[in-house]
Coordinates of C-alpha atoms in Angstrom, one line a residue:
X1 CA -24.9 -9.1 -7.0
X2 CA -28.4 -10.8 -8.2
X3 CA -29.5 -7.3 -9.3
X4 CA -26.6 -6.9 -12.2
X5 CA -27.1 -8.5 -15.8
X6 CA -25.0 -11.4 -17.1
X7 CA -22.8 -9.2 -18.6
X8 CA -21.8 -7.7 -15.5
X9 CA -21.1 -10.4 -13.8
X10 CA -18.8 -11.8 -16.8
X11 CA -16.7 -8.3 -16.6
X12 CA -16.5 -8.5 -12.9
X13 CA -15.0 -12.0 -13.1
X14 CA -12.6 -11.4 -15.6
X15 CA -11.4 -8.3 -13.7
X16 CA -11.3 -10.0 -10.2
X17 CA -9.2 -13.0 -11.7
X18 CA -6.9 -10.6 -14.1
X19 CA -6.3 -8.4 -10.6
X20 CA -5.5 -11.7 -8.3
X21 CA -3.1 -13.0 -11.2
X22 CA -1.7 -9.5 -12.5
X23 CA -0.7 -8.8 -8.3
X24 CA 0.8 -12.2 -7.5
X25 CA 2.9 -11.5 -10.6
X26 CA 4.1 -8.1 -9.3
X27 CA 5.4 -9.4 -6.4
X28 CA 7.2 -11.8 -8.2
X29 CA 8.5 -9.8 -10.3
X30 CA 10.4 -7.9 -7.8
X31 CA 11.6 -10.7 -5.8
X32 CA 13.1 -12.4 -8.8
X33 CA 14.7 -9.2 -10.2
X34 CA 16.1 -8.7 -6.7
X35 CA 17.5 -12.0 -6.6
X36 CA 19.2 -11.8 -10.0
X37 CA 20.6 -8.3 -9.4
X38 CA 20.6 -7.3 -5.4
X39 CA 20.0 -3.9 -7.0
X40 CA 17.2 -1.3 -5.8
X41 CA 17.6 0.7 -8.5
X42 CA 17.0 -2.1 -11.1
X43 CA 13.7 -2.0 -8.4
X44 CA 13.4 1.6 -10.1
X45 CA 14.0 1.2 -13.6
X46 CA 11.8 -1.6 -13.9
X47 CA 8.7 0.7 -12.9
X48 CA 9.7 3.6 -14.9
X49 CA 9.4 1.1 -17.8
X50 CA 6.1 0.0 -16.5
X51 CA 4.9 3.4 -16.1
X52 CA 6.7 6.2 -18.9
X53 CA 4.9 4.1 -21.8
X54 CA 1.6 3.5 -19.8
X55 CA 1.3 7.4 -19.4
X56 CA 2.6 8.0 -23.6
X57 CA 0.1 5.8 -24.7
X58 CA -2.3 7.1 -22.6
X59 CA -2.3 10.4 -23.7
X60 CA -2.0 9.3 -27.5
X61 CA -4.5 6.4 -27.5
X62 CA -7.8 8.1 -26.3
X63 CA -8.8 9.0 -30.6
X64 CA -8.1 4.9 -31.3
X65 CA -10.8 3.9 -28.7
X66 CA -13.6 5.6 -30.3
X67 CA -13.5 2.7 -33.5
X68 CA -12.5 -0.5 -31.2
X69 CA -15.6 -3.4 -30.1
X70 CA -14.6 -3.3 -26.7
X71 CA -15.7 -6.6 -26.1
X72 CA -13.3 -7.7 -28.5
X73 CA -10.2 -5.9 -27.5
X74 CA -10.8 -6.7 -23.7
X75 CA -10.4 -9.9 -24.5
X76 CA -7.5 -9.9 -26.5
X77 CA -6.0 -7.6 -24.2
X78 CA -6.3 -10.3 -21.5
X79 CA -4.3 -13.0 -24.0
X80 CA -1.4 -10.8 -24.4
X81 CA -1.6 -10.4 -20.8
X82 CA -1.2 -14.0 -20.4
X83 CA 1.4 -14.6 -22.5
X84 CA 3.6 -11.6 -21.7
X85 CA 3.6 -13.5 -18.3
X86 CA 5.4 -16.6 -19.8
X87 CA 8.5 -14.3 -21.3
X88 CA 10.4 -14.0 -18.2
X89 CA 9.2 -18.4 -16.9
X90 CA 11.3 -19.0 -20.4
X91 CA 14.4 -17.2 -19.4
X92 CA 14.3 -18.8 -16.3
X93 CA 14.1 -22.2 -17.8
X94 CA 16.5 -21.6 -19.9
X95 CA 18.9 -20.6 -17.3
X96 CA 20.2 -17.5 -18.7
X97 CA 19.9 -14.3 -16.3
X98 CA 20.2 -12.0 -19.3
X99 CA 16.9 -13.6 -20.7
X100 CA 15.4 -13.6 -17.6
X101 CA 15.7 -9.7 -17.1
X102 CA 15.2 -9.2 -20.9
X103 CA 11.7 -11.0 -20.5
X104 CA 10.9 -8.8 -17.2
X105 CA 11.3 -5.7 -18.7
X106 CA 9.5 -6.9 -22.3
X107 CA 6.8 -8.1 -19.4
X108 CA 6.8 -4.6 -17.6
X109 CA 6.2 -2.7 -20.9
X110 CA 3.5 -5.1 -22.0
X111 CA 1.7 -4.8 -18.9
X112 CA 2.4 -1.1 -18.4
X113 CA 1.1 -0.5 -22.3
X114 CA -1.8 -2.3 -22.0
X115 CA -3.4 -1.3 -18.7
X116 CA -4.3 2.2 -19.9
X117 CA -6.5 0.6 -22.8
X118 CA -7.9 -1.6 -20.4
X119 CA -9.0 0.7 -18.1
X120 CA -10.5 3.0 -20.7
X121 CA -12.4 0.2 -22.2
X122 CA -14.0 -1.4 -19.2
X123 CA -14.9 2.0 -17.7
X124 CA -16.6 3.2 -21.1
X125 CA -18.1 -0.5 -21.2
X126 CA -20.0 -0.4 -17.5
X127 CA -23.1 2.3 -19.1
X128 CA -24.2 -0.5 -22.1
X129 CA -24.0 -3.6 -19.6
X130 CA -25.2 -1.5 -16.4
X131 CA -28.5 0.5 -15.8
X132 CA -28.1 3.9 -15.0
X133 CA -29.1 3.5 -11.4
X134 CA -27.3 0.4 -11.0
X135 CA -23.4 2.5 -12.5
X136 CA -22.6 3.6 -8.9
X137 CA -23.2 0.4 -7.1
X138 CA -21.5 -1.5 -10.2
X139 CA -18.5 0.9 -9.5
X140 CA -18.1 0.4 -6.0
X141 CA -18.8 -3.7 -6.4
X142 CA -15.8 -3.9 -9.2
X143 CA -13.3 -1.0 -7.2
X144 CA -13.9 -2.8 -4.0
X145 CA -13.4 -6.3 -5.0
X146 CA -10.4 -5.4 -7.2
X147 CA -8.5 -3.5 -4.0
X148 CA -9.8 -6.3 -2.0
X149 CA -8.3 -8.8 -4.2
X150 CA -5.2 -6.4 -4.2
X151 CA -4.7 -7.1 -0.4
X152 CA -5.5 -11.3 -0.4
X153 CA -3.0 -12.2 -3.4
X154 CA -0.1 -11.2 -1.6
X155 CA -0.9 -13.6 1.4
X156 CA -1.8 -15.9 -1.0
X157 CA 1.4 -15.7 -2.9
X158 CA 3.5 -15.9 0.2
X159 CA 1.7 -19.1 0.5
X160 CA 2.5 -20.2 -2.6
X161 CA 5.7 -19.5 -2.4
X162 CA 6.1 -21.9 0.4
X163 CA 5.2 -24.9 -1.5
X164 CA 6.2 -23.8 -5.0
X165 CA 9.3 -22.5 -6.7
X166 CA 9.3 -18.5 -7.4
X167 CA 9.6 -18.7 -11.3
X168 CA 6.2 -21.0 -11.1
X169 CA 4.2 -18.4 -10.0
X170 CA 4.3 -16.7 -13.3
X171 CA 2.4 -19.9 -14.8
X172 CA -0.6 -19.5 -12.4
X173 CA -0.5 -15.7 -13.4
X174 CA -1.0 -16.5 -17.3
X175 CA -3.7 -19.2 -16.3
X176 CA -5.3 -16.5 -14.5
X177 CA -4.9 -13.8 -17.5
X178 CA -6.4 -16.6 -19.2
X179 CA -9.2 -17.6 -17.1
X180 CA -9.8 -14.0 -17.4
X181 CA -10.3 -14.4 -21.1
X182 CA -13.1 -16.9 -20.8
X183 CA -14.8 -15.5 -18.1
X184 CA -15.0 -11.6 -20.6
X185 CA -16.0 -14.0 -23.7
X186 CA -19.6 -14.1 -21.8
X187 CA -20.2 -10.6 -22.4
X188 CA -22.0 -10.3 -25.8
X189 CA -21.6 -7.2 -28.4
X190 CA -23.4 -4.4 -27.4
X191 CA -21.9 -2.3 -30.6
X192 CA -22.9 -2.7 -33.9
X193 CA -21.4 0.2 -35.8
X194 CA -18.5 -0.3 -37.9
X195 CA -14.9 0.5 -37.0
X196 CA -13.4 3.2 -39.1
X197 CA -10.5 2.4 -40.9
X198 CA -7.3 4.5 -39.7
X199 CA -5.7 7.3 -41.0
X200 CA -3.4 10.2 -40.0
X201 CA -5.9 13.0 -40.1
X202 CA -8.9 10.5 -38.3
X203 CA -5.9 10.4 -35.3
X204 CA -5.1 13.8 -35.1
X205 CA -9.0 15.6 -36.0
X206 CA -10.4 13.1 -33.1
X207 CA -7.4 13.6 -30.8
X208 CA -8.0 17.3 -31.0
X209 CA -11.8 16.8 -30.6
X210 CA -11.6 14.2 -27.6
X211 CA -9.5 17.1 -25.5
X212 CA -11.9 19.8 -26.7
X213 CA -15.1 17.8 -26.0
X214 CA -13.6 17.1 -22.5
X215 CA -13.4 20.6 -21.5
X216 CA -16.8 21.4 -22.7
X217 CA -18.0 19.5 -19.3
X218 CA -17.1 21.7 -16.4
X219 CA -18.7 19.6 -13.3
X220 CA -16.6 16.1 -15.3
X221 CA -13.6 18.4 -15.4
X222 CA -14.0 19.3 -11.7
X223 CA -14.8 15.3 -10.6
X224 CA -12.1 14.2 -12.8
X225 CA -9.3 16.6 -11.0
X226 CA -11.0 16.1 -7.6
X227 CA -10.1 12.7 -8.6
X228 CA -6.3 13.5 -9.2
X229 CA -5.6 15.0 -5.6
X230 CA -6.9 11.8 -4.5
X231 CA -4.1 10.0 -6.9
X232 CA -1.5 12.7 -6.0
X233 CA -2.2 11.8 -2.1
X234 CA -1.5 7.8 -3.3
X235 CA 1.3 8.8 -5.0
X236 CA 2.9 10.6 -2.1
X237 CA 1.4 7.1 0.4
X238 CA 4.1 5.2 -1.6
X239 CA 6.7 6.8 -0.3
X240 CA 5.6 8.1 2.9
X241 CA 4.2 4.5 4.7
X242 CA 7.4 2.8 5.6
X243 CA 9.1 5.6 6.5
X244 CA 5.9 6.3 9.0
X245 CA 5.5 2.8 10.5
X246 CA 9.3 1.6 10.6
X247 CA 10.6 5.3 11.3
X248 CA 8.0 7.7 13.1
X249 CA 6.5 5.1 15.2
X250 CA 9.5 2.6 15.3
X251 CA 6.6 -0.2 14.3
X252 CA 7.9 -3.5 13.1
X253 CA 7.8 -5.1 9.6
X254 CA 4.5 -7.5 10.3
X255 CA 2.8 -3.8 11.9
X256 CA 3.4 -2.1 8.3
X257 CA 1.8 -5.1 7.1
X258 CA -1.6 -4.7 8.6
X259 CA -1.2 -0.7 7.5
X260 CA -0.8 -1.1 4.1
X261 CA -3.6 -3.9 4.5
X262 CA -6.0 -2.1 6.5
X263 CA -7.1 0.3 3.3
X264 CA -8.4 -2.2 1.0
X265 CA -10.0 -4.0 3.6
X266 CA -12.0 -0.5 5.0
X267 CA -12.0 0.0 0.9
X268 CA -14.9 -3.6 0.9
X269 CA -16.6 -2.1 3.8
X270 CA -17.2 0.9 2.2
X271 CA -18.3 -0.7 -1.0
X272 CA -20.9 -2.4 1.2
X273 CA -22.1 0.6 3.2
X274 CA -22.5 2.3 -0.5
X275 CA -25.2 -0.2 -1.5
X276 CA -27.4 1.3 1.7
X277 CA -26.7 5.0 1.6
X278 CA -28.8 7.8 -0.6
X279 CA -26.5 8.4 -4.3
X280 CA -26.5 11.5 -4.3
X281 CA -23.7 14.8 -4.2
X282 CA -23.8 15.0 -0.4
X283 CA -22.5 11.5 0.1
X284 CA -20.2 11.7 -2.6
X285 CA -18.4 14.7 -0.8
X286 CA -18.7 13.4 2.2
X287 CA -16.5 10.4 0.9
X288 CA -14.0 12.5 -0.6
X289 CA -13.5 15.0 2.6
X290 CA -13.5 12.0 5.0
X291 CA -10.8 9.9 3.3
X292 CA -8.4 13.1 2.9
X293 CA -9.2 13.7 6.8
X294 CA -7.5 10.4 6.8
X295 CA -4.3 11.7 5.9
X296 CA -4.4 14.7 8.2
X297 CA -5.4 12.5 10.6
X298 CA -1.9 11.0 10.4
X299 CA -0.5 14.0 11.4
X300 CA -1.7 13.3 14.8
X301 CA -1.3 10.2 15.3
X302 CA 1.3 8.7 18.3
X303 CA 0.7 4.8 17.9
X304 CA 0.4 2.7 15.4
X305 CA -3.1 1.0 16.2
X306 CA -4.5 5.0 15.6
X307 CA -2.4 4.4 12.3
X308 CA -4.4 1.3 11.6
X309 CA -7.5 2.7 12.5
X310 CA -7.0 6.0 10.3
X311 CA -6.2 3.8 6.9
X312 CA -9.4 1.5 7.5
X313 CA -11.8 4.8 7.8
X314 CA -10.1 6.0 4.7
X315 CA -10.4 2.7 3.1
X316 CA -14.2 3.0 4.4
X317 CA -14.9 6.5 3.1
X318 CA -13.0 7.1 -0.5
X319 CA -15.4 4.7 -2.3
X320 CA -18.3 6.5 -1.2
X321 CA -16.9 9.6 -3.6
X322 CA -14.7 7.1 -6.0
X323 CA -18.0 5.0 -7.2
X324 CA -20.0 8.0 -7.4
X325 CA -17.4 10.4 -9.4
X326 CA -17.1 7.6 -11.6
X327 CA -21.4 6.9 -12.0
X328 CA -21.8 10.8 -13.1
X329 CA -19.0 10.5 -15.8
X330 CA -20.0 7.4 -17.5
X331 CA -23.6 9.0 -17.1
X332 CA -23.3 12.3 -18.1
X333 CA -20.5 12.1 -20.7
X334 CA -21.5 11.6 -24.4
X335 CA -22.1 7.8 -25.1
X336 CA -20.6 8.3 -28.3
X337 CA -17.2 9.7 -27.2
X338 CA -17.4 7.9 -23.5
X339 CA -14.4 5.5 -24.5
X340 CA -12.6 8.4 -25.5
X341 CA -13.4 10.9 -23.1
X342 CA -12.9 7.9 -20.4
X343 CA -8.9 8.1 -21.7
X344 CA -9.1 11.4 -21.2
X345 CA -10.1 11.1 -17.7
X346 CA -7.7 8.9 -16.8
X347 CA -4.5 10.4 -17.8
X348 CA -5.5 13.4 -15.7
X349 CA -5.8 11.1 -13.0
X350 CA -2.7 8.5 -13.6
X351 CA -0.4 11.8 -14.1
X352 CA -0.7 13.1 -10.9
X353 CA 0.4 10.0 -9.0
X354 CA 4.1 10.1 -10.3
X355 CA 3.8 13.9 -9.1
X356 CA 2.7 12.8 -5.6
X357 CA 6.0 9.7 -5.5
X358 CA 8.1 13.4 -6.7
X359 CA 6.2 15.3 -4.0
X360 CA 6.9 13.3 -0.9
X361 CA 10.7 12.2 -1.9
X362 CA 12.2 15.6 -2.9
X363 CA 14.3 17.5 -0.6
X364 CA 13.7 20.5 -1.9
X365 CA 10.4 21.3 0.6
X366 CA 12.0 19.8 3.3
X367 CA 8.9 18.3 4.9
X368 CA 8.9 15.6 7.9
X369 CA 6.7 12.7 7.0
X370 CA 3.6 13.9 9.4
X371 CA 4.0 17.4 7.8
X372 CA 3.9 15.7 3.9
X373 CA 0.6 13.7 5.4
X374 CA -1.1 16.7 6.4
X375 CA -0.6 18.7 3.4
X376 CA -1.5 15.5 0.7
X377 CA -4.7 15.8 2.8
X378 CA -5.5 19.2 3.0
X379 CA -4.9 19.1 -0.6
X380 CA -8.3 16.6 -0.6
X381 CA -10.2 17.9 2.3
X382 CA -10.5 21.9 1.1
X383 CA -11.8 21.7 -1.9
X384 CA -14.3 18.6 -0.7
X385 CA -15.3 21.0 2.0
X386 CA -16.0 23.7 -0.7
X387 CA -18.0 22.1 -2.9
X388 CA -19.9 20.3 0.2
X389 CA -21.4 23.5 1.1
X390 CA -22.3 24.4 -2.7
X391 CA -24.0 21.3 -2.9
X392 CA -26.0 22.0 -0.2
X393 CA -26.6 25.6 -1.0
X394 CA -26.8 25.2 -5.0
X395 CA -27.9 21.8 -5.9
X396 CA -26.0 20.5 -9.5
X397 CA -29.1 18.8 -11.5
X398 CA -26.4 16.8 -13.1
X399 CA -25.4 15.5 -9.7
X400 CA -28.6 14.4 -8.5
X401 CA -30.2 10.8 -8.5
X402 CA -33.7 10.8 -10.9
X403 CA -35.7 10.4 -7.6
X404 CA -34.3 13.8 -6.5
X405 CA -34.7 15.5 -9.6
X406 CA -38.5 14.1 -9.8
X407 CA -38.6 15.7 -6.1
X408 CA -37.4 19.2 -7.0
X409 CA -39.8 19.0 -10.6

């Protein structure tokens, strides 16, 4: 952590305080709904409204970030955050259920709108606060510590919860949104140019450019969709885990527990055993065949330890291609259009996830829960074999750390 600038260090605060607050404010968020309705499919409709705007906007947004100070709009994106939180704490002050919900859903479209921004702007920001060696490493640091953080707050909200009534808990998540604010009002302006005023034909001539610019990368193209089968396999995790644990292996509540735990825990390992293995596209494939053998793996599996002990090497592996994939974008892409391009990226990712949730819950393939596991995996695991071997038979100099490249020169 010594080795990172100032600025770094200010991002990765405000992220691991946002995550921490933002998931201790999920799970509240269903157990109050739940309590007000007894409904599972109010459960449903509130993250279609989280997620059907999120994926709009996404697609829409990418020519905006181009003329934003990222800095700037981090930050504010982190104040709306923190107020949004408050919306459905009034309602429940105020004693009225239809307030409550009201503010829930204003709360779920908030959060669902701006996370797609966010993500764009803090992945585009990494190259101008990181050195170029230093982008995988940073990668790994902030996507292990934010899964990490992922697993603790729910402990620590159960905790809470214990001492402290429910509605409360959406107080300490806007003091965390806010705390989050502070902590990114560290990281000094690293643009200087000026932000183009906006018009119709800016929207649509850079909206057409961003897409076009995007495809002219083939090997960012490939990461980026190598990077959706990984999504599409999450996706179809959502629906498949309690099924597996509770059905399959006829494993108790406190046993899914530790299985939907053990992956962010193998997920801080990994991001420790990236910092002492060689960057280059070996490893990175590696990572990505390894955590879809972790699916297959599932297949196979007749006790739920195995189960465990399949999600932690997952957990283990997937950051060793996840850090990496990310490093050669933010590298390789144009500085100029990273923000951009970075929105890009990320709807192809985000989109296949919903596809995966589709894939594992229709009845239309007919598949047992060990069948859908082996298929989401094989899904990852063929083409990360494929383009293992054409790493090692056809090195890609765009893949390669500079020590390599000064090797072959």
């Amino acid at each position: 952590m010594n080795k990172f600038s100032k600025s770094f260090k200010a991002l990765w605060a405000g992220e691991v305080i946002s995550e921490f607050g933002g998931a201790a404010g999920g799970i509240i968020n269903g157990l109050l709904l739940f309590e007000l309705t007894g409904s599972k499919e109010w459960m449903g409709i509130l993250w279609l409204i989280y997620f059907i705007p999120s994926l709009v906007l996404q697609g829409i947004s990418a020519p905006f970030l181009n003329h934003v100070v990222k800095e700037k709009m981090l930050k504010n994106i982190q104040l709306i955050r923190a107020f949004a939180y408050l919306l459905p704490l009034v309602g429940y002050l105020i004693g009225s259920t239809f307030t409550t919900i009201f503010g829930l859903i204003l709360l779920q479209c908030l959060l669902g709108l701006m996370q797609p921004i966010y993500a764009s702007l803090s992945f585009s920001l990494l190259p101008d606060i990181c050195d170029e060696e230093e982008l995988a490493d940073a990668n790994g640091l902030l996507d292990g510590t934010i899964r990490l953080m992922s697993f603790l707050a729910p402990g620590a909200t159960s905790l809470l919860l214990v001492v402290s009534p429910m509605h409360l808990i959406y107080g300490l998540s806007s003091l965390m949104f806010l705390a989050s604010y502070f902590a990114l009002s560290q990281i000094p302006k690293t643009s200087t140019k000026k932000v183009a005023a906006w018009t119709k034909k800016i929207w649509w001539t850079e909206m057409k450019e961003g897409y076009k610019t995007f495809f002219k990368y083939p090997h960012l193209l490939r990461l980026t969709i190598l990077s959706s089968t990984v999504q599409f396999a999450v996706g179809a995790t959502l629906v498949l885990s309690v099924p597996f644990i509770r059905g399959d292996l006829n494993g108790e509540s406190w046993q899914y527990g530790i299985f939907s735990g053990a992956f962010p825990v193998g997920y801080a390992l990994g991001m420790i055993l990236l910092t002492r293995l060689p960057k280059n596209a070996q490893t990175m494939y590696f990572g990505l065949i390894g955590g879809g053998l972790s699916f297959v793996f599932l297949y196979f599996v007749q006790s739920i330890p195995l189960a465990w002990i399949c999600e932690l090497f997952g957990g283990v592996l997937f950051p060793l291609f996840n850090a990496q994939n990310a490093a050669t974008f933010q590298r390789d892409a144009p500085r100029e259009r990273l923000t951009q391009l970075s929105a890009v990226r990320l709807l192809f990712i985000r989109v296949t996830m919903p596809l995966g949730i589709l894939f594992a819950s229709s009845s239309i393939f007919d598949l047992s829960t060990r069948q859908t596991y082996f298929i989401v995996g094989s899904v990852i695991v063929l083409p990360g074999l494929y383009y293992f071997v054409i790493s090692l038979l056809r090195p890609d100099s765009r893949l390669l750390t500079q020590q390599e490249k000064q090797k072959i020169s």
